[in-house]
Amino acid sequence: MPLQKGARPAGRTDSSSFILNCSWSHIKQDSFSFSVLLSSSGAFSEVVMAREKATGKMVAIKCIPKKALKGKETSIENEIAVLRKIKHENIVALEDIYESSNHLYLIMQLVSGGELFDRIVEKGFYTEMDASRLIRQVLDAVNYLHSMGIVHRDLKPENLLYFSPHDDSKIMISDFGLSKMEGTGGVMATACGTPGYVAPEVLAQKPYSKAVDCWSIGVIAYILLCGYPPFYDENDSKLFEQILKADYEFDAPYWDDISDSAKDFISCLMEKDPEKRFTCDQALQHPWIAGDTALCKNIHESVSRQMRKNFAKSKWRVSVRLRFSQLFNITKEKNTIFYYFLFLGGKKSHGVVCLSPEICLGYSCLITTSLHSKPLTPPL
C-alpha cells in the first residue's frame, strides 16, 4: 500500500539505513526507485536522487531522521513552511512531503547543473553581461521572496545552483534553512548567515530587515566580476571590522576592465546604511541590469584564476566531470559509466549508491543530461 502524505506506516522497521540511519524502505517500493546519494550532512539529513515510478520524473529526496531533529525542529519546520509558500522559476521547489514514524521525506525539484562558481571556472568565455544576467535572475527571485514577506538570510554562491548542465541553464536559489518570514514590524534580530556575505547590521547585532539579502547579492556580484571576495582576513575579528565599516575597494588591476556602471551597481547594494541600500526592485532597474551598460569583454581568464585561488573546491572534481563527459559522449552506455563510478569508490547499500561528493556530482550531471529528455534509471 503506497505511503500517503503525512502517513505513518505500521509494522515496518528502519532496517535499510545506509549512512546515518536514514531509511528509504518506506517509499522505495511504492513510489520511487533510487540511484545516487547526492549529499549527506552528518547526522542530520541525506539527499538522494530518485525516479518517480508513476511519471518517470527525476527528483531529489531529502531524508531527515526525526531523532536528528531534536533541538532542530524549528529549523526544518521553518524550511518547510517557507518552501510550501513559494513558487518561482529560479527557486528550488518543494514538490511533496512524506512522513514515516521515524523519518521525514522532502520531495524536491532536482537541480543538477552544479554550483555557480564551478561553472564559471569551467567556461571559456565570460563577460560582465553574463554576470549581469546571473544577478538579474537572483534579484528577480529574491524580489519575489521579499514580496512574499520572506527573507533568505543566507544568500551565498554555494546556494546558487544551475538547474541543468546545459550552457543556457537558469540559476536556482536553494537552502531555505535560515530563511524567515518577516514579522509585522519587518525587522529581525537573530544573528545568522555566512560571515563573508553577511550585512554590517547583522554583525552589529542590530535589528535588520530584507535589506540583508540585498547586501549579500552585492557581495556575490562583486565576486562574479573579479573572482575574489570584497572582505578577507584570516582573523575573524579583523574580517568583521572590515564588513562593519563596509571597507572594500575596486582594486587595480582586477577592476581596470570593469565598467563604472558595474561598480556603481555594487556600491548601491553594498551600502553600509540599510536605509540607503538599494532594494531588489531598485537594483532591477539599475542600468547595469536593465540597460546596456554591462560590457561584453571576455574577463574569464582573470576571474577564473582568482576563483580557483580563492574558492577552489577541487580541481580533481572538475577533471572528473570533464573526463566522464567525454566517456559518455563516446560510449553512450550509461551502464558502463555507472560501473566506472562504482569502481572509483561508490558503494551500493540497500539499492542506493553512495559516492563521494566529487564522483557523485559527475555522475549526477551525466545521467540527468539525458534524463531531461527521456527517463532512465542506472542499473542497481
CSV table of N, CA and C in Angstrom, one decimal, residues 206-263:
chain,number,residue,atom,x,y,z
A,206,LYS,N,22.3,44.5,15.4
A,206,LYS,CA,21.1,45.4,15.3
A,206,LYS,C,20.0,44.7,14.7
A,207,PRO,N,18.7,45.2,14.9
A,207,PRO,CA,17.6,44.7,14.2
A,207,PRO,C,17.8,44.9,12.7
A,208,TYR,N,17.4,43.9,11.9
A,208,TYR,CA,17.6,44.1,10.5
A,208,TYR,C,16.4,43.6,9.7
A,209,SER,N,16.4,43.8,8.4
A,209,SER,CA,15.3,43.6,7.5
A,209,SER,C,15.7,42.8,6.3
A,210,LYS,N,14.9,42.8,5.3
A,210,LYS,CA,15.2,42.1,4.0
A,210,LYS,C,16.4,42.8,3.3
A,211,ALA,N,16.8,44.0,3.7
A,211,ALA,CA,18.0,44.6,3.1
A,211,ALA,C,19.2,43.8,3.3
A,212,VAL,N,19.2,42.8,4.2
A,212,VAL,CA,20.4,42.0,4.4
A,212,VAL,C,20.7,41.1,3.1
A,213,ASP,N,19.6,40.7,2.5
A,213,ASP,CA,19.7,39.9,1.3
A,213,ASP,C,20.3,40.7,0.1
A,214,CYS,N,20.0,42.0,0.1
A,214,CYS,CA,20.5,42.9,-1.0
A,214,CYS,C,22.0,43.1,-0.8
A,215,TRP,N,22.4,43.2,0.4
A,215,TRP,CA,23.9,43.3,0.7
A,215,TRP,C,24.6,42.0,0.2
A,216,SER,N,24.0,40.9,0.5
A,216,SER,CA,24.6,39.6,0.1
A,216,SER,C,24.7,39.5,-1.5
A,217,ILE,N,23.7,40.0,-2.1
A,217,ILE,CA,23.7,39.9,-3.6
A,217,ILE,C,24.8,40.8,-4.1
A,218,GLY,N,25.0,42.0,-3.5
A,218,GLY,CA,26.1,42.9,-3.8
A,218,GLY,C,27.5,42.2,-3.7
A,219,VAL,N,27.6,41.4,-2.6
A,219,VAL,CA,28.9,40.7,-2.4
A,219,VAL,C,29.1,39.7,-3.5
A,220,ILE,N,28.0,39.0,-3.8
A,220,ILE,CA,28.1,37.9,-4.9
A,220,ILE,C,28.5,38.6,-6.2
A,221,ALA,N,27.8,39.7,-6.5
A,221,ALA,CA,28.1,40.4,-7.8
A,221,ALA,C,29.6,40.9,-7.8
A,222,TYR,N,30.1,41.3,-6.7
A,222,TYR,CA,31.5,41.8,-6.6
A,222,TYR,C,32.4,40.6,-7.0
A,223,ILE,N,32.1,39.4,-6.4
A,223,ILE,CA,33.0,38.3,-6.7
A,223,ILE,C,32.9,37.8,-8.1
A,224,LEU,N,31.7,37.9,-8.7
A,224,LEU,CA,31.4,37.5,-10.1
A,224,LEU,C,32.3,38.3,-11.1
A,225,LEU,N,32.6,39.5,-10.7
A,225,LEU,CA,33.4,40.4,-11.6
A,225,LEU,C,34.9,40.4,-11.4
A,226,CYS,N,35.3,39.9,-10.3
A,226,CYS,CA,36.8,39.9,-10.1
A,226,CYS,C,37.3,38.5,-9.6
A,227,GLY,N,36.5,37.7,-9.0
A,227,GLY,CA,36.9,36.4,-8.6
A,227,GLY,C,37.4,36.2,-7.2
A,228,TYR,N,37.4,37.3,-6.4
A,228,TYR,CA,37.8,37.3,-5.0
A,228,TYR,C,36.8,38.1,-4.2
A,229,PRO,N,36.7,37.8,-2.9
A,229,PRO,CA,35.7,38.5,-2.0
A,229,PRO,C,36.1,39.9,-1.7
A,230,PRO,N,35.2,40.8,-1.4
A,230,PRO,CA,35.4,42.1,-1.1
A,230,PRO,C,36.1,42.3,0.3
A,231,PHE,N,35.8,41.3,1.2
A,231,PHE,CA,36.3,41.3,2.5
A,231,PHE,C,37.1,40.0,2.8
A,232,TYR,N,38.3,40.1,3.3
A,232,TYR,CA,39.0,38.9,3.7
A,232,TYR,C,40.1,39.2,4.7
A,233,ASP,N,40.1,38.3,5.7
A,233,ASP,CA,41.2,38.3,6.7
A,233,ASP,C,41.1,37.0,7.4
A,234,GLU,N,42.2,36.3,7.7
A,234,GLU,CA,42.2,35.1,8.4
A,234,GLU,C,41.8,35.3,9.8
A,235,ASN,N,41.9,36.5,10.3
A,235,ASN,CA,41.5,36.8,11.7
A,235,ASN,C,40.0,37.3,11.6
A,236,ASP,N,39.1,36.5,12.2
A,236,ASP,CA,37.7,36.8,12.1
A,236,ASP,C,37.3,38.2,12.6
A,237,SER,N,38.0,38.6,13.7
A,237,SER,CA,37.6,40.0,14.2
A,237,SER,C,38.0,41.1,13.2
A,238,LYS,N,39.1,40.9,12.5
A,238,LYS,CA,39.5,41.9,11.5
A,238,LYS,C,38.6,41.8,10.3
A,239,LEU,N,38.2,40.6,10.0
A,239,LEU,CA,37.2,40.4,8.9
A,239,LEU,C,35.9,41.2,9.2
A,240,PHE,N,35.4,40.9,10.4
A,240,PHE,CA,34.2,41.6,10.8
A,240,PHE,C,34.3,43.1,10.9
A,241,GLU,N,35.5,43.6,11.3
A,241,GLU,CA,35.7,45.0,11.3
A,241,GLU,C,35.6,45.6,9.9
A,242,GLN,N,36.2,44.9,8.9
A,242,GLN,CA,36.1,45.4,7.5
A,242,GLN,C,34.6,45.5,7.1
A,243,ILE,N,33.9,44.4,7.4
A,243,ILE,CA,32.5,44.4,7.0
A,243,ILE,C,31.7,45.5,7.7
A,244,LEU,N,31.9,45.7,9.0
A,244,LEU,CA,31.2,46.7,9.8
A,244,LEU,C,31.4,48.1,9.2
A,245,LYS,N,32.6,48.3,8.7
A,245,LYS,CA,32.9,49.6,8.1
A,245,LYS,C,32.6,49.7,6.6
A,246,ALA,N,32.1,48.6,6.0
A,246,ALA,CA,31.9,48.5,4.6
A,246,ALA,C,33.2,48.9,3.9
A,247,ASP,N,34.3,48.4,4.4
A,247,ASP,CA,35.7,48.8,3.9
A,247,ASP,C,36.1,47.8,2.8
A,248,TYR,N,35.7,48.2,1.5
A,248,TYR,CA,36.1,47.4,0.4
A,248,TYR,C,36.5,48.4,-0.7
A,249,GLU,N,37.3,47.8,-1.7
A,249,GLU,CA,37.8,48.7,-2.8
A,249,GLU,C,37.7,47.9,-4.1
A,250,PHE,N,37.7,48.6,-5.2
A,250,PHE,CA,37.8,48.0,-6.5
A,250,PHE,C,39.3,48.1,-7.0
A,251,ASP,N,40.0,47.1,-6.6
A,251,ASP,CA,41.5,47.1,-6.7
A,251,ASP,C,41.9,47.0,-8.2
A,252,ALA,N,43.0,47.8,-8.5
A,252,ALA,CA,43.7,47.6,-9.8
A,252,ALA,C,44.7,46.4,-9.6
A,253,PRO,N,44.9,45.6,-10.6
A,253,PRO,CA,44.4,45.8,-12.0
A,253,PRO,C,43.1,45.0,-12.2
A,254,TYR,N,42.6,44.3,-11.2
A,254,TYR,CA,41.5,43.4,-11.4
A,254,TYR,C,40.2,44.1,-11.8
A,255,TRP,N,40.1,45.3,-11.5
A,255,TRP,CA,38.8,46.1,-11.8
A,255,TRP,C,39.0,47.1,-12.9
A,256,ASP,N,40.2,47.1,-13.5
A,256,ASP,CA,40.5,48.1,-14.6
A,256,ASP,C,39.6,47.9,-15.8
A,257,ASP,N,39.2,46.7,-16.1
A,257,ASP,CA,38.4,46.4,-17.3
A,257,ASP,C,36.9,46.3,-17.0
A,258,ILE,N,36.5,46.6,-15.7
A,258,ILE,CA,35.1,46.5,-15.3
A,258,ILE,C,34.5,47.9,-15.4
A,259,SER,N,33.3,48.0,-15.9
A,259,SER,CA,32.6,49.3,-16.2
A,259,SER,C,32.3,50.0,-14.9
A,260,ASP,N,32.2,51.3,-15.0
A,260,ASP,CA,31.8,52.2,-13.9
A,260,ASP,C,30.4,51.8,-13.5
A,261,SER,N,29.6,51.5,-14.4
A,261,SER,CA,28.2,51.1,-14.1
A,261,SER,C,28.1,49.9,-13.2
A,262,ALA,N,29.0,48.9,-13.5
A,262,ALA,CA,29.0,47.7,-12.6
A,262,ALA,C,29.4,48.1,-11.2
A,263,LYS,N,30.4,48.9,-11.1
A,263,LYS,CA,30.9,49.4,-9.8
A,263,LYS,C,29.9,50.2,-9.0
